[in-house]
PDB file of C-alpha atoms in Angstrom:
ATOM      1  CA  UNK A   1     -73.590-109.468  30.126  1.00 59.00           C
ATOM      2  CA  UNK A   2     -73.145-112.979  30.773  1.00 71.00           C
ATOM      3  CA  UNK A   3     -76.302-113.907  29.223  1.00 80.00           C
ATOM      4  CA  UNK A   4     -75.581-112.094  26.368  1.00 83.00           C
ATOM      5  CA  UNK A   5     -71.949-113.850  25.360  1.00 88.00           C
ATOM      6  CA  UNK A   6     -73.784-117.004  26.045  1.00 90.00           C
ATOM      7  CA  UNK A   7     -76.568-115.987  23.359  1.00 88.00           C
ATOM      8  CA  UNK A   8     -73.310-114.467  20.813  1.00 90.00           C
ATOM      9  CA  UNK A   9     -71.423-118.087  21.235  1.00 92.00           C
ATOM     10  CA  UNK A  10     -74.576-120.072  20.232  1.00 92.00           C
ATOM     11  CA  UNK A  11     -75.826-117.808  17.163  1.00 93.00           C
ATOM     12  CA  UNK A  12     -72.343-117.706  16.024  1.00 93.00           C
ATOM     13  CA  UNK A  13     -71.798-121.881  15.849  1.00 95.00           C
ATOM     14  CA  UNK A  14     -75.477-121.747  14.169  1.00 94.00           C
ATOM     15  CA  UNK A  15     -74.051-119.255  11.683  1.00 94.00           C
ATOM     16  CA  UNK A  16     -70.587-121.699  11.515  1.00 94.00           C
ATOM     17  CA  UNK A  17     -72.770-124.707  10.942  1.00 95.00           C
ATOM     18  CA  UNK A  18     -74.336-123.864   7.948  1.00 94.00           C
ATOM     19  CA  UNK A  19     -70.559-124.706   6.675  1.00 94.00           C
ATOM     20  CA  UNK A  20     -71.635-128.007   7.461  1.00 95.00           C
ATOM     21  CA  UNK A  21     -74.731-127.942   5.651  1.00 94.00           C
ATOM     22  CA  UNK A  22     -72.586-126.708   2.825  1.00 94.00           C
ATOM     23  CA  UNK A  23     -70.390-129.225   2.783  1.00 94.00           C
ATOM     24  CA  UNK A  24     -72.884-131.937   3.028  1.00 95.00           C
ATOM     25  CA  UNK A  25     -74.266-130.922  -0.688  1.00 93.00           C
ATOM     26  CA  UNK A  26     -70.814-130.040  -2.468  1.00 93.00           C
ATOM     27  CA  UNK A  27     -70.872-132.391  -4.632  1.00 92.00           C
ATOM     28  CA  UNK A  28     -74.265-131.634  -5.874  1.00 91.00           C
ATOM     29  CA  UNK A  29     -73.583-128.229  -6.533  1.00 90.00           C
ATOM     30  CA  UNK A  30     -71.971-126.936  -9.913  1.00 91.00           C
ATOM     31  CA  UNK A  31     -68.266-125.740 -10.499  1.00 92.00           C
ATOM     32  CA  UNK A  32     -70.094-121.875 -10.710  1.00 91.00           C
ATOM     33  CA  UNK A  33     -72.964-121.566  -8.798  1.00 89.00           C
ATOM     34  CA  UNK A  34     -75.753-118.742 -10.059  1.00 88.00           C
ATOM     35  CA  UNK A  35     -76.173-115.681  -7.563  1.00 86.00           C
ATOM     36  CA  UNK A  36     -77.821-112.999  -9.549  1.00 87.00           C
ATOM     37  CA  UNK A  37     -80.650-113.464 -11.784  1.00 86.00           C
ATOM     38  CA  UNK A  38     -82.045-110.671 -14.217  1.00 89.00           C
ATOM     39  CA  UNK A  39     -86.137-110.206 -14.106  1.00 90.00           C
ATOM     40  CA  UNK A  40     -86.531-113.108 -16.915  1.00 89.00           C
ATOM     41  CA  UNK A  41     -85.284-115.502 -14.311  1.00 82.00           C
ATOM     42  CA  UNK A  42     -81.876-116.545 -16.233  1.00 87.00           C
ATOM     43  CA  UNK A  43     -79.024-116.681 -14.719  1.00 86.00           C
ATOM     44  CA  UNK A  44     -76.085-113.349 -15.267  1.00 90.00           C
ATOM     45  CA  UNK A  45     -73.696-113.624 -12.096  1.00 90.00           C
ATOM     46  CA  UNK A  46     -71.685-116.901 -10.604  1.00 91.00           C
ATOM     47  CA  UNK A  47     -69.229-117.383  -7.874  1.00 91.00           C
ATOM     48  CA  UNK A  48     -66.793-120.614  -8.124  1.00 93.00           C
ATOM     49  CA  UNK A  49     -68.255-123.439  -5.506  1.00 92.00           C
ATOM     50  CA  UNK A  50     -65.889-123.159  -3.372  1.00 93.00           C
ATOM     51  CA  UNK A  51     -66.373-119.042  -3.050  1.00 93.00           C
ATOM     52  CA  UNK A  52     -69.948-120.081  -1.551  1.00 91.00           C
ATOM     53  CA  UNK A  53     -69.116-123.488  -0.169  1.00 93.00           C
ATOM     54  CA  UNK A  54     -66.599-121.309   2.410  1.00 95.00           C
ATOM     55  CA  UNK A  55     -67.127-117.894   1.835  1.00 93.00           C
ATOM     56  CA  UNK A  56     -69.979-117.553   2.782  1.00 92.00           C
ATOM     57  CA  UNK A  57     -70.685-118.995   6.549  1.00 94.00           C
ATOM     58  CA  UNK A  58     -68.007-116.769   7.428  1.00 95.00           C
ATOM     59  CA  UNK A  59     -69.705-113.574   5.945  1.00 94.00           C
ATOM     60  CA  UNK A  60     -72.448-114.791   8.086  1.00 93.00           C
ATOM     61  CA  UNK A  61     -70.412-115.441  11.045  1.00 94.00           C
ATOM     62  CA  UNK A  62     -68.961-112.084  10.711  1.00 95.00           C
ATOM     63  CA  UNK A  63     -71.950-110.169  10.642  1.00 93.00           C
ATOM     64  CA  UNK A  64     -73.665-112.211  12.980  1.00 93.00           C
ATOM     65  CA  UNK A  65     -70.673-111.188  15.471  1.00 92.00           C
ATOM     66  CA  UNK A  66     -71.455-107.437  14.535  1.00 93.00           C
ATOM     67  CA  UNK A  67     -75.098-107.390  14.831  1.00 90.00           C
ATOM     68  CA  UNK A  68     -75.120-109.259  18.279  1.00 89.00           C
ATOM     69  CA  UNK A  69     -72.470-107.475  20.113  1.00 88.00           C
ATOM     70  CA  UNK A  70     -74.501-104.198  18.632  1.00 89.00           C
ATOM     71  CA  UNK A  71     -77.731-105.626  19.938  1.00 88.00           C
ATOM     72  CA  UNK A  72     -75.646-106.774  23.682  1.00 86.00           C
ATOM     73  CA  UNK A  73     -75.162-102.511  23.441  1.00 87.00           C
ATOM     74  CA  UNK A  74     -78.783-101.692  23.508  1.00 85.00           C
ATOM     75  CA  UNK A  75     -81.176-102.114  26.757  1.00 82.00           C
ATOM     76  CA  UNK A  76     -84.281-104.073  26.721  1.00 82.00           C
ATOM     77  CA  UNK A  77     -82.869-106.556  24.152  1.00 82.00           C
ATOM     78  CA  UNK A  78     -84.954-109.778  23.686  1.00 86.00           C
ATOM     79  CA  UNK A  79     -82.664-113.305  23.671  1.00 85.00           C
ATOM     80  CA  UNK A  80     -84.509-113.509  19.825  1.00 88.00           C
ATOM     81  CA  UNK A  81     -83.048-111.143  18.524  1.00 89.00           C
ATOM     82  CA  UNK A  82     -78.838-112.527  19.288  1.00 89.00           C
ATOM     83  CA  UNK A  83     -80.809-114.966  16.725  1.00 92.00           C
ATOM     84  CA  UNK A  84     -81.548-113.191  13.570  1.00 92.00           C
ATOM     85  CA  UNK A  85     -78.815-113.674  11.702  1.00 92.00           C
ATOM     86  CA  UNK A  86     -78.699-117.338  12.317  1.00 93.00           C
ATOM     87  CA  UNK A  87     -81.727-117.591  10.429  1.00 95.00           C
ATOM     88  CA  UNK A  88     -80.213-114.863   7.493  1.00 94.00           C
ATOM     89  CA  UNK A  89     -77.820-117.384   7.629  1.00 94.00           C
ATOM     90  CA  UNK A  90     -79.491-120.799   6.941  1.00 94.00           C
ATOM     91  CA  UNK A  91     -82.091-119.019   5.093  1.00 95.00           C
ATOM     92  CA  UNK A  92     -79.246-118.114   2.751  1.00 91.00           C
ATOM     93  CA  UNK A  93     -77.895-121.167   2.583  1.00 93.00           C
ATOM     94  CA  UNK A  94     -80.892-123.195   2.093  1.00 93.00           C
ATOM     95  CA  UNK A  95     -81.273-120.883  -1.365  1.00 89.00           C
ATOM     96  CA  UNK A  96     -77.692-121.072  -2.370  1.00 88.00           C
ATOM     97  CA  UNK A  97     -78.115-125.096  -2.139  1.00 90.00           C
ATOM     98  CA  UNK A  98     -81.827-125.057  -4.021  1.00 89.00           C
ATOM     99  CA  UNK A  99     -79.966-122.083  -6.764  1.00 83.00           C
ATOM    100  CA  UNK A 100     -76.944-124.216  -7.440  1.00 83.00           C
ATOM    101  CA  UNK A 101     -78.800-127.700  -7.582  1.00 83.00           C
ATOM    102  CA  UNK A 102     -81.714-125.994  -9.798  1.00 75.00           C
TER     103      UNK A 102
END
């Protein structure tokens, strides 16, 4: 178990640090930033910059906390997978940024 809570603290200040990558770019993103595209490519949803900019590294943090201490549950777990949703996470972001600067 103590293994595990040290792999839960580190994926979650991953997921917390893509606030910091978020933060780096906020002035280069737009007021509304695009988060839903129909199948022609144009933009039909946006959240306000500061919805994304904060909002979401701590959906990311939250579910990161879910889906480890689910994983901790389970026997035979692999120290990748407490890592997963660090990756969602800056895999998200890194699209957010590229969206909202496109």
């Amino acid at each position: 178990m103590k293994s595990a809570m040290k792999h839960i603290v580190i994926s979650t200040i991953l997921c917390a640090l893509t606030l910091a990558v978020f933060l780096a770019f906020y002035d280069h993103l737009p007021a509304s930033v695009p988060v839903h595209f129909d199948s022609a490519g144009i933009a039909n949803s946006f959240w306000p910059r500061n919805v994304v900019v904060f909002g979401i590294p701590v959906v990311c943090i939250l579910l990161n906390l879910i889906a480890t201490f689910t994983v901790s549950q389970k026997e035979n777990t692999k120290p990748y997978m407490y890592y997963i949703m660090a990756i969602v996470a800056f895999v998200v972001t890194g699209v957010m940024i590229y969206l909202g600067m496109k």
